[in-house]
Coordinates of N, CA and C in Angstrom, one line a residue:
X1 N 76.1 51.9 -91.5 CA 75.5 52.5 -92.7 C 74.0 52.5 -92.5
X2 N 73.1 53.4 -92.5 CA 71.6 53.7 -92.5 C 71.4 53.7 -93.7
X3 N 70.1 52.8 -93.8 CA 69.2 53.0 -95.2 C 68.4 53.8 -95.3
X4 N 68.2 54.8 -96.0 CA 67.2 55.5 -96.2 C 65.8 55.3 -96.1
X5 N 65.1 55.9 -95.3 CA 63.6 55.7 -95.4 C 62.8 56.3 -96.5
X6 N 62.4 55.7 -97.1 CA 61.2 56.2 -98.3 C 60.2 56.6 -97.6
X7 N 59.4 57.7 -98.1 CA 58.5 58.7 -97.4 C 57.7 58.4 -98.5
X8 N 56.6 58.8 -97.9 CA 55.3 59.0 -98.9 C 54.9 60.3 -99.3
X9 N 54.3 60.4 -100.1 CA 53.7 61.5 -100.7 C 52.7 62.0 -99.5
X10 N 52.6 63.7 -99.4 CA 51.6 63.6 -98.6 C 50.1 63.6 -98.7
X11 N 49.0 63.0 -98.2 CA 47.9 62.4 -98.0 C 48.6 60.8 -98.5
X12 N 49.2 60.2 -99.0 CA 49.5 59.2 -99.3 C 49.6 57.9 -98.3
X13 N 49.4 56.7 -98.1 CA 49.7 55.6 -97.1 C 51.1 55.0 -97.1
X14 N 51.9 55.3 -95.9 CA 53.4 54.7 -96.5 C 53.4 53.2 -97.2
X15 N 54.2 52.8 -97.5 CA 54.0 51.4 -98.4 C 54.0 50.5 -97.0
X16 N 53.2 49.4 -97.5 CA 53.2 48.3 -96.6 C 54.3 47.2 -96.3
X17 N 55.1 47.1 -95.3 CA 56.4 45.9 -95.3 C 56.3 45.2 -94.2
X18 N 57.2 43.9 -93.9 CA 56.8 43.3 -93.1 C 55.7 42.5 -93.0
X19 N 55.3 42.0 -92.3 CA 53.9 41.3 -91.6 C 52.8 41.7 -92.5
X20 N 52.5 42.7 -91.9 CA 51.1 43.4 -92.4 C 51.4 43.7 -94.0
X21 N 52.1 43.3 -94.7 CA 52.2 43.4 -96.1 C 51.2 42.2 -96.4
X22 N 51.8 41.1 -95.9 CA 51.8 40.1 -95.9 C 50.1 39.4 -95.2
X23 N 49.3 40.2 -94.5 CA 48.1 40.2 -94.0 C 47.0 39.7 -94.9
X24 N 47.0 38.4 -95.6 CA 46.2 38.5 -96.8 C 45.1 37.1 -95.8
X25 N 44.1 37.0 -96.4 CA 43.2 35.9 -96.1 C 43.8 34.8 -96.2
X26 N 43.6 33.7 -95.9 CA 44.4 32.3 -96.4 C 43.3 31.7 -97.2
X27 N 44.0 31.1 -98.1 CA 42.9 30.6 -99.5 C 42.5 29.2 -98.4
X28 N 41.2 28.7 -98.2 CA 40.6 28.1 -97.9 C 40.7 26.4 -97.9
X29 N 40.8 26.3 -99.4 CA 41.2 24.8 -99.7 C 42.6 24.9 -99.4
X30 N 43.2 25.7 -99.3 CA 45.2 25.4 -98.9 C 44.3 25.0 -97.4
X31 N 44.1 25.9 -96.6 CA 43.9 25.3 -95.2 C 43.1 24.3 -95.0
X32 N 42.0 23.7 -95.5 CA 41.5 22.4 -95.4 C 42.5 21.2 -95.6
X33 N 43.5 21.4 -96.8 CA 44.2 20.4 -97.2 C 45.4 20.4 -96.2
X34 N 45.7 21.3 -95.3 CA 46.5 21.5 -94.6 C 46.5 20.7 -93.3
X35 N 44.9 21.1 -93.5 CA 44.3 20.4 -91.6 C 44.2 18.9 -91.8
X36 N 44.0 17.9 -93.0 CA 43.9 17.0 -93.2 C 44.9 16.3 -93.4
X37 N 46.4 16.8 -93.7 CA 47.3 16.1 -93.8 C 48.0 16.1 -93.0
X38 N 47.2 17.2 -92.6 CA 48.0 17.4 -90.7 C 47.3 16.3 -89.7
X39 N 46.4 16.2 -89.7 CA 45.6 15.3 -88.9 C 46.0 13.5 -89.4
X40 N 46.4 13.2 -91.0 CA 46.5 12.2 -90.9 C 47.8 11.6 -90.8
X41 N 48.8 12.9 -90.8 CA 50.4 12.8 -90.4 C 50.4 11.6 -89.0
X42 N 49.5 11.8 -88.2 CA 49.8 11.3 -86.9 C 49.3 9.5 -86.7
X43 N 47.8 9.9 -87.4 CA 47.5 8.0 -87.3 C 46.7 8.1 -88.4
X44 N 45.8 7.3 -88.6 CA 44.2 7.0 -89.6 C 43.3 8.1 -88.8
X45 N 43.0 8.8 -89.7 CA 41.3 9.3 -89.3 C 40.5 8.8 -89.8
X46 N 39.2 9.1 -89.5 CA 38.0 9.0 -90.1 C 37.6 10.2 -90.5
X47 N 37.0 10.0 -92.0 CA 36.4 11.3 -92.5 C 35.8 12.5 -91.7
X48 N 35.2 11.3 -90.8 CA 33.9 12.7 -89.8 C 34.9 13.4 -89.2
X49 N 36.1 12.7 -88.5 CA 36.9 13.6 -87.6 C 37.6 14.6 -88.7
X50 N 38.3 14.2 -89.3 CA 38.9 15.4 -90.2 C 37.2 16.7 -90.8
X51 N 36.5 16.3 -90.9 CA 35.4 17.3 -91.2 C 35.1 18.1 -89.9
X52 N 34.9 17.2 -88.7 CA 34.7 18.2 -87.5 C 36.0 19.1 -87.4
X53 N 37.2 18.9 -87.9 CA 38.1 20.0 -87.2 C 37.7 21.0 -88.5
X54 N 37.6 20.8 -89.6 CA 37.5 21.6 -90.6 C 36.7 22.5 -90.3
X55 N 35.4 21.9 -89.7 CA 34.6 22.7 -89.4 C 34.7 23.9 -88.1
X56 N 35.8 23.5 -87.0 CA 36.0 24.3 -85.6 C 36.9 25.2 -86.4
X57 N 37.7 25.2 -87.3 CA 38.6 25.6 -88.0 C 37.6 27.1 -89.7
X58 N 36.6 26.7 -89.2 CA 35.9 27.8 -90.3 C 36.2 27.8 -91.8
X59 N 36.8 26.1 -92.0 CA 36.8 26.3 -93.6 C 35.3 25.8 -93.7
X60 N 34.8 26.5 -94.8 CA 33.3 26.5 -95.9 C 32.5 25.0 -96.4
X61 N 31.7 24.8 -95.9 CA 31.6 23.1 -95.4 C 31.5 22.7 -97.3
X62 N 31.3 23.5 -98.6 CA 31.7 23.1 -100.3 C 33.1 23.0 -100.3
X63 N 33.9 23.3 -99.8 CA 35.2 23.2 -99.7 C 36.1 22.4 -98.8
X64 N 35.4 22.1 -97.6 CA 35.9 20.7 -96.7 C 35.2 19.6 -97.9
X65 N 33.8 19.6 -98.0 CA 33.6 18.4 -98.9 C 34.8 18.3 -99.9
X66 N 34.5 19.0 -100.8 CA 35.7 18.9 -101.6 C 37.0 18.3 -101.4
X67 N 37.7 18.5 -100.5 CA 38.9 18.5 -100.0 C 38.9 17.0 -99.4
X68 N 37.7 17.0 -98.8 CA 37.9 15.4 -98.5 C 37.5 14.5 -99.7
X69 N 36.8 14.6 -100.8 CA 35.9 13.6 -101.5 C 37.5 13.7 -102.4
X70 N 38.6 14.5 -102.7 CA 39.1 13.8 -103.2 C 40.4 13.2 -102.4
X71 N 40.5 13.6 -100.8 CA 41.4 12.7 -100.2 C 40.9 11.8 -100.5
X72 N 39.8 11.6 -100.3 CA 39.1 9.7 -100.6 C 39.2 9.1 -101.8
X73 N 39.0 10.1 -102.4 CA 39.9 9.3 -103.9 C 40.8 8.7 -104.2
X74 N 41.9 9.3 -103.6 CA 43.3 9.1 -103.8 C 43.5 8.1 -102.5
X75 N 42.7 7.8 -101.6 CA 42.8 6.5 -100.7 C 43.5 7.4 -99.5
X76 N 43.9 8.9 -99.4 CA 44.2 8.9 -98.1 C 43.3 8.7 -96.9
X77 N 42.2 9.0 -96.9 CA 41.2 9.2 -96.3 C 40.1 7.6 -97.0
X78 N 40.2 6.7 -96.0 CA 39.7 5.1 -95.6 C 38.5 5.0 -94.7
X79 N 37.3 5.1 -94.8 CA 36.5 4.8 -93.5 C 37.1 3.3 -93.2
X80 N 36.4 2.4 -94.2 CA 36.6 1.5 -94.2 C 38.0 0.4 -93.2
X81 N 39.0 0.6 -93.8 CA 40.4 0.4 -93.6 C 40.4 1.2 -92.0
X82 N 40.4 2.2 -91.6 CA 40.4 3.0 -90.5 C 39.8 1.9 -88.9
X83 N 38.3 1.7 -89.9 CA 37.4 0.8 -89.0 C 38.1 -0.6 -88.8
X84 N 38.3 -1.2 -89.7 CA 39.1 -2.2 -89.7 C 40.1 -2.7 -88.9
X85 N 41.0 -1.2 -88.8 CA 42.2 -1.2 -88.3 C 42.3 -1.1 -86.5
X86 N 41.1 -0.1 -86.2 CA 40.6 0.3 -84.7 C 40.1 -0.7 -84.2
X87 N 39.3 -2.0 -85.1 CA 38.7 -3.2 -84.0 C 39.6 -4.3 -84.4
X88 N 40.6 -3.9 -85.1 CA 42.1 -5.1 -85.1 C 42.7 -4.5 -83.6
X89 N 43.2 -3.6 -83.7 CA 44.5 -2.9 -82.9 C 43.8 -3.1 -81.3
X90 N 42.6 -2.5 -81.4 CA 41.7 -2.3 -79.8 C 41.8 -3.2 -79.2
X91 N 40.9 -4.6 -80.3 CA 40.6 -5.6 -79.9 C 42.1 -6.4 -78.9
X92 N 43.0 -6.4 -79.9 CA 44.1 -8.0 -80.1 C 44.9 -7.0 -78.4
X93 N 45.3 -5.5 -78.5 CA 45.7 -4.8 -77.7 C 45.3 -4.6 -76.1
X94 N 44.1 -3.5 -76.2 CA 43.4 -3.2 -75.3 C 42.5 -3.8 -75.0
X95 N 42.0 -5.2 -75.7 CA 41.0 -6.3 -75.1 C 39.4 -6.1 -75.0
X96 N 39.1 -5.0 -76.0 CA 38.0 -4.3 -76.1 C 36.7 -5.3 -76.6
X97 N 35.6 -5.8 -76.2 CA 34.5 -6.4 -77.1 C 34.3 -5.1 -77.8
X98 N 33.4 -6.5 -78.6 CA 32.7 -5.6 -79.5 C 31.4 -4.0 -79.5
X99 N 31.0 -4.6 -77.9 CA 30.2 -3.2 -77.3 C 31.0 -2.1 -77.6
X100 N 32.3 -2.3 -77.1 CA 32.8 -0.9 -76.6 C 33.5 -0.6 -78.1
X101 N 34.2 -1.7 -79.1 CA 34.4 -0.5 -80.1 C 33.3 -0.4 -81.0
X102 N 32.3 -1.0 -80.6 CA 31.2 -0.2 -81.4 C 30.7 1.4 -80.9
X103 N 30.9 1.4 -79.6 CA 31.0 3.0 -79.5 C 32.0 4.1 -79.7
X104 N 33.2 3.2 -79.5 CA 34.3 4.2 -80.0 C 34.2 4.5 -81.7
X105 N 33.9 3.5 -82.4 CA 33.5 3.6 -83.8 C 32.3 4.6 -84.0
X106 N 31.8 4.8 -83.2 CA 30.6 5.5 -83.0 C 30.9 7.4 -82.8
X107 N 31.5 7.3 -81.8 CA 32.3 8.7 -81.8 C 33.4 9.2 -82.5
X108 N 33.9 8.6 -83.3 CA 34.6 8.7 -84.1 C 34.3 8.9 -85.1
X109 N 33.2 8.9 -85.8 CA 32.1 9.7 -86.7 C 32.0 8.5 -88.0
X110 N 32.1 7.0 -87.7 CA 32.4 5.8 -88.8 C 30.7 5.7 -88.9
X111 N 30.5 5.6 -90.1 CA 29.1 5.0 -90.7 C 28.7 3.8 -89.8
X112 N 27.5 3.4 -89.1 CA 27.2 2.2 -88.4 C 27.7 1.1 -89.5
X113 N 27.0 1.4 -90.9 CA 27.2 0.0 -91.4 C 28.8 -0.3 -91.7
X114 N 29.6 0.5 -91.8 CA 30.9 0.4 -92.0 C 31.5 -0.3 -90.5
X115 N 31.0 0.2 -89.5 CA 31.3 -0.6 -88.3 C 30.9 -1.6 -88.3
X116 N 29.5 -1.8 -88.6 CA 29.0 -3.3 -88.3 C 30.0 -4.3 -89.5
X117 N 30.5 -3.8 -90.3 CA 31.6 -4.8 -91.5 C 32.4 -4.6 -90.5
X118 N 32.9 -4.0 -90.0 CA 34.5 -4.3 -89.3 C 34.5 -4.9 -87.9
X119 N 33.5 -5.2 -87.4 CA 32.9 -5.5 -86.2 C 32.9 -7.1 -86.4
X120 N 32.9 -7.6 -87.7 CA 32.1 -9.2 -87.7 C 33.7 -9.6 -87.8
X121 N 34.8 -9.4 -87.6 CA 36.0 -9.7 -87.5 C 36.6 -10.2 -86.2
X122 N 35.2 -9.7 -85.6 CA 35.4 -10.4 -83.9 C 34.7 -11.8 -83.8
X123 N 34.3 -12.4 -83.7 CA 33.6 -14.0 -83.5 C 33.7 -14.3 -82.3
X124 N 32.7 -14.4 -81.7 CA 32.4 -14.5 -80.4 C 33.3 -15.6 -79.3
X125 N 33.8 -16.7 -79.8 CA 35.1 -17.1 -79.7 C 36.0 -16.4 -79.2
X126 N 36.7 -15.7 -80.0 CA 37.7 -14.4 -80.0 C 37.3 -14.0 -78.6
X127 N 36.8 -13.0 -78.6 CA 35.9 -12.4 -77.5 C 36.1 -12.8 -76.2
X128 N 35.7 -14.7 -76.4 CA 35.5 -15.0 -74.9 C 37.0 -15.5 -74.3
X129 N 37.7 -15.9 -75.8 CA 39.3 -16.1 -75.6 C 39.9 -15.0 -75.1
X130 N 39.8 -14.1 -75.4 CA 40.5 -12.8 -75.1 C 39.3 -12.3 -73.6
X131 N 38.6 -12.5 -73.4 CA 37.9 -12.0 -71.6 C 38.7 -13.3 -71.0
X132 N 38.6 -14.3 -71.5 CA 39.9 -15.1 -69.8 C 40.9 -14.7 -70.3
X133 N 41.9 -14.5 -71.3 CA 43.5 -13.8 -71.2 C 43.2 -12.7 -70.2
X134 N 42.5 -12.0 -70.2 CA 42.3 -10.8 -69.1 C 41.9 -11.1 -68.3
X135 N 41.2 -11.8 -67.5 CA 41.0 -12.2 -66.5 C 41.6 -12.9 -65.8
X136 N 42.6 -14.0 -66.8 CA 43.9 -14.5 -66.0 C 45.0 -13.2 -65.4
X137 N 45.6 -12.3 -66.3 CA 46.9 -11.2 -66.5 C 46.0 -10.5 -64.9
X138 N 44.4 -9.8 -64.6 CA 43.9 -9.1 -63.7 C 44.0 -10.0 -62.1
X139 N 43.5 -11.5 -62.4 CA 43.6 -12.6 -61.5 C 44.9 -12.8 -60.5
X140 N 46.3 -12.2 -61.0 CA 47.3 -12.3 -60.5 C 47.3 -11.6 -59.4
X141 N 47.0 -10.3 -60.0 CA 47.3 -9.0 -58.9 C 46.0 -9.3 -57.7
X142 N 45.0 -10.1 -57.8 CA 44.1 -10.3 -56.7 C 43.7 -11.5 -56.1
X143 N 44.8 -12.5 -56.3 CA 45.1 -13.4 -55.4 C 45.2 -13.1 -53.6
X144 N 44.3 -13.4 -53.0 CA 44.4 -13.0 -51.3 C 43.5 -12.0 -50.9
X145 N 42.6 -12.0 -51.8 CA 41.5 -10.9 -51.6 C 40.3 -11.9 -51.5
X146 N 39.2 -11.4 -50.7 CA 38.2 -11.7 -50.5 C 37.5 -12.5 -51.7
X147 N 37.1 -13.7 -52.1 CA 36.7 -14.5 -53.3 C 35.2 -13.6 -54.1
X148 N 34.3 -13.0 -53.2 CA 33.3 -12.3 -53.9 C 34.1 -10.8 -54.0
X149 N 35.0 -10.1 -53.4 CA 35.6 -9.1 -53.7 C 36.1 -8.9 -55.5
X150 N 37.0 -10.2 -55.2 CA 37.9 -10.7 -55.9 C 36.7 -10.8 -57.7
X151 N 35.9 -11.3 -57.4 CA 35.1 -12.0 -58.4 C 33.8 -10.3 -59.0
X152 N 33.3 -9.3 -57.9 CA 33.2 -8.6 -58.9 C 34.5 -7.4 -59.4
X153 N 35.3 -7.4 -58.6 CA 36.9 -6.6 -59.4 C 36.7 -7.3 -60.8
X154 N 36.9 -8.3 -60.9 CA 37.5 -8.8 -62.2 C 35.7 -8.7 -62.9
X155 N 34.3 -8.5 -62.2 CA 33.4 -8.8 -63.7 C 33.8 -7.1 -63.4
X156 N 34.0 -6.2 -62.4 CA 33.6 -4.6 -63.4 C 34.6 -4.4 -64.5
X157 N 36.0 -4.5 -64.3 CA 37.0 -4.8 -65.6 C 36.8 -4.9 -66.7
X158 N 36.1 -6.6 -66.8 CA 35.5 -6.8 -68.3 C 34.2 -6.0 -68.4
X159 N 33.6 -5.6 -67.8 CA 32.0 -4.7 -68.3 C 33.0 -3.2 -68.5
X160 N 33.9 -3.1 -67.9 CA 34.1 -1.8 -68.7 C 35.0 -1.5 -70.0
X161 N 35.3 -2.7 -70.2 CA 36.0 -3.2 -71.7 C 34.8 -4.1 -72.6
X162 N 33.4 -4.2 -72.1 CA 32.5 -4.0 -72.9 C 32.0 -5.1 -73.4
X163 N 32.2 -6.0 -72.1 CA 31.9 -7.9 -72.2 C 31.0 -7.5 -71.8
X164 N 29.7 -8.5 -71.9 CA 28.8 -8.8 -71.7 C 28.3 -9.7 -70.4
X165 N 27.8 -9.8 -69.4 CA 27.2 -10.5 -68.1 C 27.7 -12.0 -68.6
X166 N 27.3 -12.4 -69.3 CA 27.1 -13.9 -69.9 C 29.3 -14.5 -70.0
X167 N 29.5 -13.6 -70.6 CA 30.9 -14.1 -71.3 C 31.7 -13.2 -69.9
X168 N 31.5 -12.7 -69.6 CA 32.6 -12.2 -68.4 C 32.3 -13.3 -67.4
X169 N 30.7 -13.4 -67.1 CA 30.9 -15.0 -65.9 C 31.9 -15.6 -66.2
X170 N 31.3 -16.8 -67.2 CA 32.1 -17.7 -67.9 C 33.4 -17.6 -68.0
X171 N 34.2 -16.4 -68.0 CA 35.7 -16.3 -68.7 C 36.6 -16.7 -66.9
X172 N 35.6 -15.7 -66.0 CA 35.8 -15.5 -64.6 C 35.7 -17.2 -63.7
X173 N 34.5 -17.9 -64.3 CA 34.6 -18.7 -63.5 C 35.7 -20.0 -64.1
X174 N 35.8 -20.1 -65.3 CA 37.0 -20.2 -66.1 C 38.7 -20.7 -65.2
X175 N 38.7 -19.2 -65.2 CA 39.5 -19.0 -64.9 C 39.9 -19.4 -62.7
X176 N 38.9 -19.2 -62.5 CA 39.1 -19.2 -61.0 C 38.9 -20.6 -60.9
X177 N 38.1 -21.7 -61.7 CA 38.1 -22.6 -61.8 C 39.8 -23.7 -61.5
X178 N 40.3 -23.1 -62.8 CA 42.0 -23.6 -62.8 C 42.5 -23.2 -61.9
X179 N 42.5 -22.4 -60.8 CA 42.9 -22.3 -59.8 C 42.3 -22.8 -58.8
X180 N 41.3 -23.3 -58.8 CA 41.0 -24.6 -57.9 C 40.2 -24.0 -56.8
X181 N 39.4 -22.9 -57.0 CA 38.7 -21.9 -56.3 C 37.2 -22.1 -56.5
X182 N 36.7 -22.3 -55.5 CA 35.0 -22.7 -55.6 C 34.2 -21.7 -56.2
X183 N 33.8 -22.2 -57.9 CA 32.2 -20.5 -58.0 C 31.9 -20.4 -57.1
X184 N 31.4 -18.9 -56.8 CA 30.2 -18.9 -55.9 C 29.1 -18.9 -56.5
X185 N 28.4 -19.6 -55.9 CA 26.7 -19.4 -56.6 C 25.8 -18.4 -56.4
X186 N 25.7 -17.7 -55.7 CA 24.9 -17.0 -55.3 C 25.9 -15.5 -55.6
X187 N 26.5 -15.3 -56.9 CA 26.7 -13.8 -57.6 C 26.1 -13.0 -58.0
X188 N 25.7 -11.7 -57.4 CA 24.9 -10.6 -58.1 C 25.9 -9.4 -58.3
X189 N 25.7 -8.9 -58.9 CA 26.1 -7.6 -59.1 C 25.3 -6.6 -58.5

């Protein structure tokens, strides 16, 4: 059975169906609120990041504000808690000092001072306890290697997880210590 096609009048535009009926602008705060719940579906963001996609994204920077000032209201949207959570998780996890998630906090768009509060949850203790756990878990795999080989492997490791000269010696000689391995004195990098 065929449906009849409706004609138009002539000079007239046939009626619009389909898709292109449907071709209308998207209301702006629907898509901000869209990109935000989308982006927080997955983990914690930080404000700045949900603002930068808003922004690659062409919603109207009075209407990203908006959209975020009341996520923040309603607590979806945490700098705070976010920061908190990034130099809990990094730290206890991926064995990050405090250098390095102060830069990841940093590109992640977190207010310094909001970093520097979630940052004092480290205590330099912490730090130097967690550079010899790493140093012992890295020390396994380089047993039989050259002892100054051996010794800057394990300091580039902790410098690239963002220890400091002072606390990566110390964790390093530590640790090679209990293994009954002579410091060398004369270390340079």
């Amino acid at each position: 059975m065929r449906q009849a096609r409706r004609r138009s009048a002539p000079g007239q535009e046939p009626p619009a169906s389909g898709a292109a009926a449907e071709d209308v602008e998207p209301d702006p705060e629907g898509v901000a609120r869209a990109i935000a719940l989308r982006m927080l579906t997955g983990a914690p963001r930080s404000r700045a990041q949900i603002a930068e996609r808003m922004a690659q994204r062409d919603v109207p920077e009075e209407v990203a504000a908006r959209v975020l000032d009341r996520f923040t209201e309603v607590g979806l949207i945490d700098d705070t808690a976010f920061a908190e959570m990034l130099v809990r998780t990094r730290h206890n996890e991926r064995g990050l000092a405090g250098r390095a998630l102060a830069q990841e906090l940093q590109r992640k768009g977190v207010d310094r001072e909001i970093a520097n509060e979630a940052l004092q949850a480290i205590q330099p203790e912490d730090e130097a306890e967690r550079a010899v756990e790493l140093v012992r878990r890295k020390a396994r795999s380089t047993t039989g290697v050259d002892p100054v080989k051996r010794r800057r492997r394990l300091m580039s490791m902790l410098a690239r997880k963002g220890y400091g000269p002072g606390v990566a010696l110390r964790a390093i000689d530590q640790v090679l210590g209990e293994e009954d391995e002579e410091p060398i004195e004369d270390f340079s990098l």
